[in-house]
Amino acid sequence: GAVVSQHPSWVICKSGTSVKIECRSLDFQATTMFWYRQFPKQSLMLMATSNEGSKATYEQGVEKDKFLINHASLTLSTLTVTSAHPEDSSFYICSARQGDYEQYFGPGTRLTVT
Amino acid sequence: GQNIDQPTEMTATEGAIVQINCTYQTSGFNGLFWYQQHAGEAPTFLSYNVLDGLEEKGRFSSFLSRSKGYSYLLLKELQMKDSASYLCAVVDSNYQLIWGAGTKLIIKP
């Protein structure tokens, strides 16, 4: 149980285009979903927290107009990287929380912007 | 501010035992997680401690002392596949996860 999927697992896009990443909790309803970014050899950096049906809460320094998060249902959250640039190339990981504590991680999406 | 400290890198020998320490200073405490992350993959859950003491799960054990703001992850009978980064994360008073930078564990034959 507690499986989280992400799609796509990797994507290459051209600078200036937008990319959408989906995060789904497959066998449970996630009250809260989190989006992380991880650069090589660095730890996870929380980008935003989203609760179903409400606006996402962004961490300091994360541009909400650039990283659009939609948490449309208890099993689906999407992250759209708008007008992507090479510096946005990173490993994006979502996680879903059931209850107060443990977060279940998706497999991650590797984004490369050329 | 909130702070999680872990060693950056550790090296151990196959078959041996290694202890990875984590100290924390956070606004509130609602538990501590240890995750394993192989290169290029997402983290996977190892353990969760909310009360003081040792939790044992197979080759892996995790210890917590809330009064000292301290935890460790103990790995026994090390295998080559245990080479990974180990992330310590604390649940703060807002139920947010505060992440350490991770400890890269290198296992040598």
PDB file of C-alpha atoms in Angstrom:
ATOM      1  CA  GLY A   1       0.000   0.000   0.000  1.00  0.00           C
ATOM      2  CA  ALA A   2       0.851   3.735   0.019  1.00  0.00           C
ATOM      3  CA  VAL A   3       2.121   3.984  -3.529  1.00  0.00           C
ATOM      4  CA  VAL A   4       2.778   7.331  -5.171  1.00  0.00           C
ATOM      5  CA  SER A   5       3.407   7.672  -8.883  1.00  0.00           C
ATOM      6  CA  GLN A   6       4.834  10.500 -10.925  1.00  0.00           C
ATOM      7  CA  HIS A   7       4.595  11.141 -14.614  1.00  0.00           C
ATOM      8  CA  PRO A   8       6.689  11.622 -16.613  1.00  0.00           C
ATOM      9  CA  SER A   9       9.764  10.021 -15.065  1.00  0.00           C
ATOM     10  CA  TRP A  10      11.991  12.172 -17.218  1.00  0.00           C
ATOM     11  CA  VAL A  11      11.459  15.005 -19.660  1.00  0.00           C
ATOM     12  CA  ILE A  12      13.597  17.157 -21.918  1.00  0.00           C
ATOM     13  CA  CYS A  13      12.193  20.479 -23.057  1.00  0.00           C
ATOM     14  CA  LYS A  14      13.385  23.609 -24.774  1.00  0.00           C
ATOM     15  CA  SER A  15      14.002  26.828 -22.935  1.00  0.00           C
ATOM     16  CA  GLY A  16      10.864  28.953 -22.738  1.00  0.00           C
ATOM     17  CA  THR A  17       8.393  26.101 -22.871  1.00  0.00           C
ATOM     18  CA  SER A  18       6.235  24.788 -20.021  1.00  0.00           C
ATOM     19  CA  VAL A  19       6.277  21.333 -18.509  1.00  0.00           C
ATOM     20  CA  LYS A  20       3.611  19.642 -16.387  1.00  0.00           C
ATOM     21  CA  ILE A  21       4.446  16.924 -13.883  1.00  0.00           C
ATOM     22  CA  GLU A  22       1.727  14.774 -12.331  1.00  0.00           C
ATOM     23  CA  CYS A  23       1.777  13.196  -8.892  1.00  0.00           C
ATOM     24  CA  ARG A  24      -0.801  10.587  -7.942  1.00  0.00           C
ATOM     25  CA  SER A  25      -1.464   8.629  -4.776  1.00  0.00           C
ATOM     26  CA  LEU A  26      -2.606   5.280  -6.141  1.00  0.00           C
ATOM     27  CA  ASP A  27      -4.115   3.500  -3.174  1.00  0.00           C
ATOM     28  CA  PHE A  28      -4.856   6.157  -0.606  1.00  0.00           C
ATOM     29  CA  GLN A  29      -6.281   9.635  -0.336  1.00  0.00           C
ATOM     30  CA  ALA A  30      -3.605  12.202   0.353  1.00  0.00           C
ATOM     31  CA  THR A  31      -4.695  15.110   2.496  1.00  0.00           C
ATOM     32  CA  THR A  32      -1.496  16.933   1.685  1.00  0.00           C
ATOM     33  CA  MET A  33       1.026  16.703  -1.134  1.00  0.00           C
ATOM     34  CA  PHE A  34       4.508  18.161  -1.213  1.00  0.00           C
ATOM     35  CA  TRP A  35       6.761  19.128  -4.070  1.00  0.00           C
ATOM     36  CA  TYR A  36      10.521  18.955  -3.665  1.00  0.00           C
ATOM     37  CA  ARG A  37      13.444  19.811  -5.878  1.00  0.00           C
ATOM     38  CA  GLN A  38      16.826  18.198  -5.585  1.00  0.00           C
ATOM     39  CA  PHE A  39      19.973  19.343  -7.320  1.00  0.00           C
ATOM     40  CA  PRO A  40      22.872  16.917  -7.751  1.00  0.00           C
ATOM     41  CA  LYS A  41      24.618  15.984  -4.517  1.00  0.00           C
ATOM     42  CA  GLN A  42      22.260  18.151  -2.483  1.00  0.00           C
ATOM     43  CA  SER A  43      19.424  17.356  -0.134  1.00  0.00           C
ATOM     44  CA  LEU A  44      15.747  17.716  -0.851  1.00  0.00           C
ATOM     45  CA  MET A  45      14.457  21.274  -0.979  1.00  0.00           C
ATOM     46  CA  LEU A  46      10.786  21.748  -0.226  1.00  0.00           C
ATOM     47  CA  MET A  47       9.176  23.940  -2.860  1.00  0.00           C
ATOM     48  CA  ALA A  48       5.550  23.959  -1.805  1.00  0.00           C
ATOM     49  CA  THR A  49       2.862  22.251   0.195  1.00  0.00           C
ATOM     50  CA  SER A  50      -0.580  21.738  -1.244  1.00  0.00           C
ATOM     51  CA  ASN A  51      -3.848  20.689   0.303  1.00  0.00           C
ATOM     52  CA  GLU A  52      -6.703  19.452  -1.825  1.00  0.00           C
ATOM     53  CA  GLY A  53      -8.994  22.233  -2.953  1.00  0.00           C
ATOM     54  CA  SER A  54      -6.882  25.095  -1.631  1.00  0.00           C
ATOM     55  CA  LYS A  55      -3.977  27.183  -2.855  1.00  0.00           C
ATOM     56  CA  ALA A  56      -0.497  25.849  -2.385  1.00  0.00           C
ATOM     57  CA  THR A  57       1.822  27.299   0.231  1.00  0.00           C
ATOM     58  CA  TYR A  58       5.176  28.122  -1.313  1.00  0.00           C
ATOM     59  CA  GLU A  59       8.495  28.174   0.486  1.00  0.00           C
ATOM     60  CA  GLN A  60      10.487  31.356   0.613  1.00  0.00           C
ATOM     61  CA  GLY A  61      12.326  31.989  -2.609  1.00  0.00           C
ATOM     62  CA  VAL A  62      10.089  29.786  -4.770  1.00  0.00           C
ATOM     63  CA  GLU A  63       8.239  31.749  -7.448  1.00  0.00           C
ATOM     64  CA  LYS A  64       4.583  30.789  -7.342  1.00  0.00           C
ATOM     65  CA  ASP A  65       3.944  32.229 -10.804  1.00  0.00           C
ATOM     66  CA  LYS A  66       6.692  30.091 -12.261  1.00  0.00           C
ATOM     67  CA  PHE A  67       5.895  26.866 -10.447  1.00  0.00           C
ATOM     68  CA  LEU A  68       2.144  26.406 -10.684  1.00  0.00           C
ATOM     69  CA  ILE A  69       0.669  23.801  -8.395  1.00  0.00           C
ATOM     70  CA  ASN A  70      -2.841  22.432  -8.719  1.00  0.00           C
ATOM     71  CA  HIS A  71      -4.182  19.953  -6.176  1.00  0.00           C
ATOM     72  CA  ALA A  72      -7.462  19.119  -7.844  1.00  0.00           C
ATOM     73  CA  SER A  73      -8.346  15.986  -5.933  1.00  0.00           C
ATOM     74  CA  LEU A  74      -7.258  13.872  -2.994  1.00  0.00           C
ATOM     75  CA  THR A  75      -5.218  11.681  -5.329  1.00  0.00           C
ATOM     76  CA  LEU A  76      -3.744  14.109  -7.848  1.00  0.00           C
ATOM     77  CA  SER A  77      -1.458  17.120  -7.714  1.00  0.00           C
ATOM     78  CA  THR A  78       0.296  18.721 -10.660  1.00  0.00           C
ATOM     79  CA  LEU A  79       3.357  20.941 -10.880  1.00  0.00           C
ATOM     80  CA  THR A  80       3.756  23.076 -13.993  1.00  0.00           C
ATOM     81  CA  VAL A  81       7.128  24.668 -14.619  1.00  0.00           C
ATOM     82  CA  THR A  82       6.327  27.672 -16.776  1.00  0.00           C
ATOM     83  CA  SER A  83       8.796  29.274 -19.179  1.00  0.00           C
ATOM     84  CA  ALA A  84      11.438  26.775 -18.166  1.00  0.00           C
ATOM     85  CA  HIS A  85      15.115  27.751 -18.250  1.00  0.00           C
ATOM     86  CA  PRO A  86      18.253  25.603 -18.029  1.00  0.00           C
ATOM     87  CA  GLU A  87      18.662  26.508 -14.351  1.00  0.00           C
ATOM     88  CA  ASP A  88      15.311  24.791 -13.708  1.00  0.00           C
ATOM     89  CA  SER A  89      16.872  21.477 -14.712  1.00  0.00           C
ATOM     90  CA  SER A  90      16.618  19.324 -11.620  1.00  0.00           C
ATOM     91  CA  PHE A  91      15.087  16.241 -10.044  1.00  0.00           C
ATOM     92  CA  TYR A  92      11.531  17.012  -8.957  1.00  0.00           C
ATOM     93  CA  ILE A  93      10.002  14.718  -6.356  1.00  0.00           C
ATOM     94  CA  CYS A  94       6.498  14.740  -4.973  1.00  0.00           C
ATOM     95  CA  SER A  95       5.301  13.136  -1.792  1.00  0.00           C
ATOM     96  CA  ALA A  96       1.873  12.489  -0.375  1.00  0.00           C
ATOM     97  CA  ARG A  97       0.895  12.448   3.255  1.00  0.00           C
ATOM     98  CA  GLN A  98      -1.875  10.431   4.781  1.00  0.00           C
ATOM     99  CA  GLY A  99      -2.588  11.723   8.240  1.00  0.00           C
ATOM    100  CA  ASP A 100      -0.065  13.787  10.176  1.00  0.00           C
ATOM    101  CA  TYR A 101       3.236  12.084   9.735  1.00  0.00           C
ATOM    102  CA  GLU A 102       4.764   9.861   7.130  1.00  0.00           C
ATOM    103  CA  GLN A 103       5.272  11.078   3.619  1.00  0.00           C
ATOM    104  CA  TYR A 104       5.291   8.599   0.753  1.00  0.00           C
ATOM    105  CA  PHE A 105       7.504   9.639  -2.110  1.00  0.00           C
ATOM    106  CA  GLY A 106       6.960   9.361  -5.815  1.00  0.00           C
ATOM    107  CA  PRO A 107       9.819   8.052  -7.956  1.00  0.00           C
ATOM    108  CA  GLY A 108      10.773  11.529  -9.113  1.00  0.00           C
ATOM    109  CA  THR A 109      10.890  13.359 -12.445  1.00  0.00           C
ATOM    110  CA  ARG A 110      14.164  14.385 -13.990  1.00  0.00           C
ATOM    111  CA  LEU A 111      13.748  17.616 -15.948  1.00  0.00           C
ATOM    112  CA  THR A 112      16.361  18.785 -18.417  1.00  0.00           C
ATOM    113  CA  VAL A 113      15.870  22.151 -20.065  1.00  0.00           C
ATOM    114  CA  THR A 114      18.009  22.746 -23.145  1.00  0.00           C
TER     115      THR A 114
ATOM    116  CA  GLY B   1      16.164  28.861  13.084  1.00  0.00           C
ATOM    117  CA  GLN B   2      15.698  25.205  12.429  1.00  0.00           C
ATOM    118  CA  ASN B   3      18.708  23.037  11.883  1.00  0.00           C
ATOM    119  CA  ILE B   4      19.485  19.392  11.193  1.00  0.00           C
ATOM    120  CA  ASP B   5      23.106  18.229  11.256  1.00  0.00           C
ATOM    121  CA  GLN B   6      24.466  15.026   9.769  1.00  0.00           C
ATOM    122  CA  PRO B   7      27.955  14.069   8.613  1.00  0.00           C
ATOM    123  CA  THR B   8      28.411  14.688   4.919  1.00  0.00           C
ATOM    124  CA  GLU B   9      30.044  11.399   4.101  1.00  0.00           C
ATOM    125  CA  MET B  10      31.045   8.162   5.799  1.00  0.00           C
ATOM    126  CA  THR B  11      32.933   5.103   4.633  1.00  0.00           C
ATOM    127  CA  ALA B  12      32.548   1.585   5.993  1.00  0.00           C
ATOM    128  CA  THR B  13      33.518  -1.956   5.091  1.00  0.00           C
ATOM    129  CA  GLU B  14      31.194  -4.669   3.830  1.00  0.00           C
ATOM    130  CA  GLY B  15      29.994  -6.816   6.727  1.00  0.00           C
ATOM    131  CA  ALA B  16      30.775  -4.185   9.340  1.00  0.00           C
ATOM    132  CA  ILE B  17      28.539  -1.884  11.413  1.00  0.00           C
ATOM    133  CA  VAL B  18      28.125   1.845  10.895  1.00  0.00           C
ATOM    134  CA  GLN B  19      26.315   4.497  12.934  1.00  0.00           C
ATOM    135  CA  ILE B  20      25.062   7.674  11.270  1.00  0.00           C
ATOM    136  CA  ASN B  21      24.316  10.483  13.697  1.00  0.00           C
ATOM    137  CA  CYS B  22      21.773  13.271  13.408  1.00  0.00           C
ATOM    138  CA  THR B  23      21.352  16.237  15.732  1.00  0.00           C
ATOM    139  CA  TYR B  24      18.489  18.660  15.433  1.00  0.00           C
ATOM    140  CA  GLN B  25      17.201  21.993  16.660  1.00  0.00           C
ATOM    141  CA  THR B  26      13.633  22.590  15.553  1.00  0.00           C
ATOM    142  CA  SER B  27      10.542  24.506  16.577  1.00  0.00           C
ATOM    143  CA  GLY B  28       8.665  21.650  18.152  1.00  0.00           C
ATOM    144  CA  PHE B  29       9.091  17.960  17.613  1.00  0.00           C
ATOM    145  CA  ASN B  30       6.600  15.428  16.328  1.00  0.00           C
ATOM    146  CA  GLY B  31       8.916  12.648  15.338  1.00  0.00           C
ATOM    147  CA  LEU B  32      12.020  11.878  13.332  1.00  0.00           C
ATOM    148  CA  PHE B  33      12.343   9.952  10.108  1.00  0.00           C
ATOM    149  CA  TRP B  34      15.251   8.212   8.445  1.00  0.00           C
ATOM    150  CA  TYR B  35      15.117   7.757   4.690  1.00  0.00           C
ATOM    151  CA  GLN B  36      17.462   5.981   2.293  1.00  0.00           C
ATOM    152  CA  GLN B  37      18.090   7.495  -1.110  1.00  0.00           C
ATOM    153  CA  HIS B  38      20.054   5.820  -3.879  1.00  0.00           C
ATOM    154  CA  ALA B  39      21.541   8.067  -6.528  1.00  0.00           C
ATOM    155  CA  GLY B  40      18.944   9.178  -9.055  1.00  0.00           C
ATOM    156  CA  GLU B  41      16.059   7.747  -7.082  1.00  0.00           C
ATOM    157  CA  ALA B  42      13.496   9.115  -4.648  1.00  0.00           C
ATOM    158  CA  PRO B  43      13.889   8.529  -0.901  1.00  0.00           C
ATOM    159  CA  THR B  44      12.475   5.387   0.664  1.00  0.00           C
ATOM    160  CA  PHE B  45      11.259   5.122   4.235  1.00  0.00           C
ATOM    161  CA  LEU B  46      13.470   3.373   6.777  1.00  0.00           C
ATOM    162  CA  SER B  47      12.230   4.310  10.233  1.00  0.00           C
ATOM    163  CA  TYR B  48      10.176   6.665  12.357  1.00  0.00           C
ATOM    164  CA  ASN B  49      10.883   7.504  16.021  1.00  0.00           C
ATOM    165  CA  VAL B  50       8.707   9.676  18.215  1.00  0.00           C
ATOM    166  CA  LEU B  51       9.559   8.266  21.657  1.00  0.00           C
ATOM    167  CA  ASP B  52      12.985   7.899  23.230  1.00  0.00           C
ATOM    168  CA  GLY B  53      14.730   4.633  22.691  1.00  0.00           C
ATOM    169  CA  LEU B  54      15.829   2.158  20.095  1.00  0.00           C
ATOM    170  CA  GLU B  55      13.657   0.831  17.272  1.00  0.00           C
ATOM    171  CA  GLU B  56      15.032  -2.256  15.577  1.00  0.00           C
ATOM    172  CA  LYS B  57      14.013  -3.418  12.131  1.00  0.00           C
ATOM    173  CA  GLY B  58      16.144  -6.158  10.697  1.00  0.00           C
ATOM    174  CA  ARG B  59      19.654  -4.945   9.947  1.00  0.00           C
ATOM    175  CA  PHE B  60      18.655  -1.339  10.585  1.00  0.00           C
ATOM    176  CA  SER B  61      18.002   0.267  13.970  1.00  0.00           C
ATOM    177  CA  SER B  62      17.180   3.848  14.861  1.00  0.00           C
ATOM    178  CA  PHE B  63      17.658   5.557  18.204  1.00  0.00           C
ATOM    179  CA  LEU B  64      16.150   8.776  19.545  1.00  0.00           C
ATOM    180  CA  SER B  65      16.897  11.010  22.536  1.00  0.00           C
ATOM    181  CA  ARG B  66      14.522  13.962  22.559  1.00  0.00           C
ATOM    182  CA  SER B  67      16.205  15.657  25.505  1.00  0.00           C
ATOM    183  CA  LYS B  68      19.499  15.708  23.605  1.00  0.00           C
ATOM    184  CA  GLY B  69      17.999  16.466  20.191  1.00  0.00           C
ATOM    185  CA  TYR B  70      19.840  13.447  18.872  1.00  0.00           C
ATOM    186  CA  SER B  71      19.201  10.382  16.772  1.00  0.00           C
ATOM    187  CA  TYR B  72      21.293   7.762  15.084  1.00  0.00           C
ATOM    188  CA  LEU B  73      20.749   5.147  12.417  1.00  0.00           C
ATOM    189  CA  LEU B  74      22.653   1.916  12.951  1.00  0.00           C
ATOM    190  CA  LEU B  75      23.302  -0.371  10.008  1.00  0.00           C
ATOM    191  CA  LYS B  76      24.603  -3.877  10.694  1.00  0.00           C
ATOM    192  CA  GLU B  77      26.103  -6.518   8.421  1.00  0.00           C
ATOM    193  CA  LEU B  78      26.682  -3.922   5.753  1.00  0.00           C
ATOM    194  CA  GLN B  79      26.099  -4.910   2.164  1.00  0.00           C
ATOM    195  CA  MET B  80      27.283  -3.197  -0.983  1.00  0.00           C
ATOM    196  CA  LYS B  81      23.684  -2.276  -1.792  1.00  0.00           C
ATOM    197  CA  ASP B  82      23.601  -0.165   1.373  1.00  0.00           C
ATOM    198  CA  SER B  83      25.759   2.408  -0.408  1.00  0.00           C
ATOM    199  CA  ALA B  84      23.370   5.362  -0.556  1.00  0.00           C
ATOM    200  CA  SER B  85      22.567   8.656   1.066  1.00  0.00           C
ATOM    201  CA  TYR B  86      20.752   8.542   4.387  1.00  0.00           C
ATOM    202  CA  LEU B  87      18.477  11.450   5.176  1.00  0.00           C
ATOM    203  CA  CYS B  88      17.363  12.496   8.641  1.00  0.00           C
ATOM    204  CA  ALA B  89      14.132  14.512   8.798  1.00  0.00           C
ATOM    205  CA  VAL B  90      12.277  15.979  11.757  1.00  0.00           C
ATOM    206  CA  VAL B  91       8.562  16.722  11.937  1.00  0.00           C
ATOM    207  CA  ASP B  92       8.208  20.168  13.489  1.00  0.00           C
ATOM    208  CA  SER B  93       5.323  21.727  15.396  1.00  0.00           C
ATOM    209  CA  ASN B  94       3.549  22.548  12.109  1.00  0.00           C
ATOM    210  CA  TYR B  95       3.870  18.925  10.986  1.00  0.00           C
ATOM    211  CA  GLN B  96       6.327  19.972   8.318  1.00  0.00           C
ATOM    212  CA  LEU B  97       9.365  17.848   7.534  1.00  0.00           C
ATOM    213  CA  ILE B  98      12.690  19.571   8.159  1.00  0.00           C
ATOM    214  CA  TRP B  99      15.387  17.770   6.185  1.00  0.00           C
ATOM    215  CA  GLY B 100      19.029  17.227   6.909  1.00  0.00           C
ATOM    216  CA  ALA B 101      21.470  17.440   4.016  1.00  0.00           C
ATOM    217  CA  GLY B 102      21.974  13.678   4.074  1.00  0.00           C
ATOM    218  CA  THR B 103      24.937  11.439   4.748  1.00  0.00           C
ATOM    219  CA  LYS B 104      26.534   9.700   1.805  1.00  0.00           C
ATOM    220  CA  LEU B 105      27.554   6.216   2.903  1.00  0.00           C
ATOM    221  CA  ILE B 106      30.260   4.477   0.884  1.00  0.00           C
ATOM    222  CA  ILE B 107      30.674   0.734   1.390  1.00  0.00           C
ATOM    223  CA  LYS B 108      34.001  -0.823   0.466  1.00  0.00           C
ATOM    224  CA  PRO B 109      34.564  -4.537  -0.108  1.00  0.00           C
TER     225      PRO B 109
END
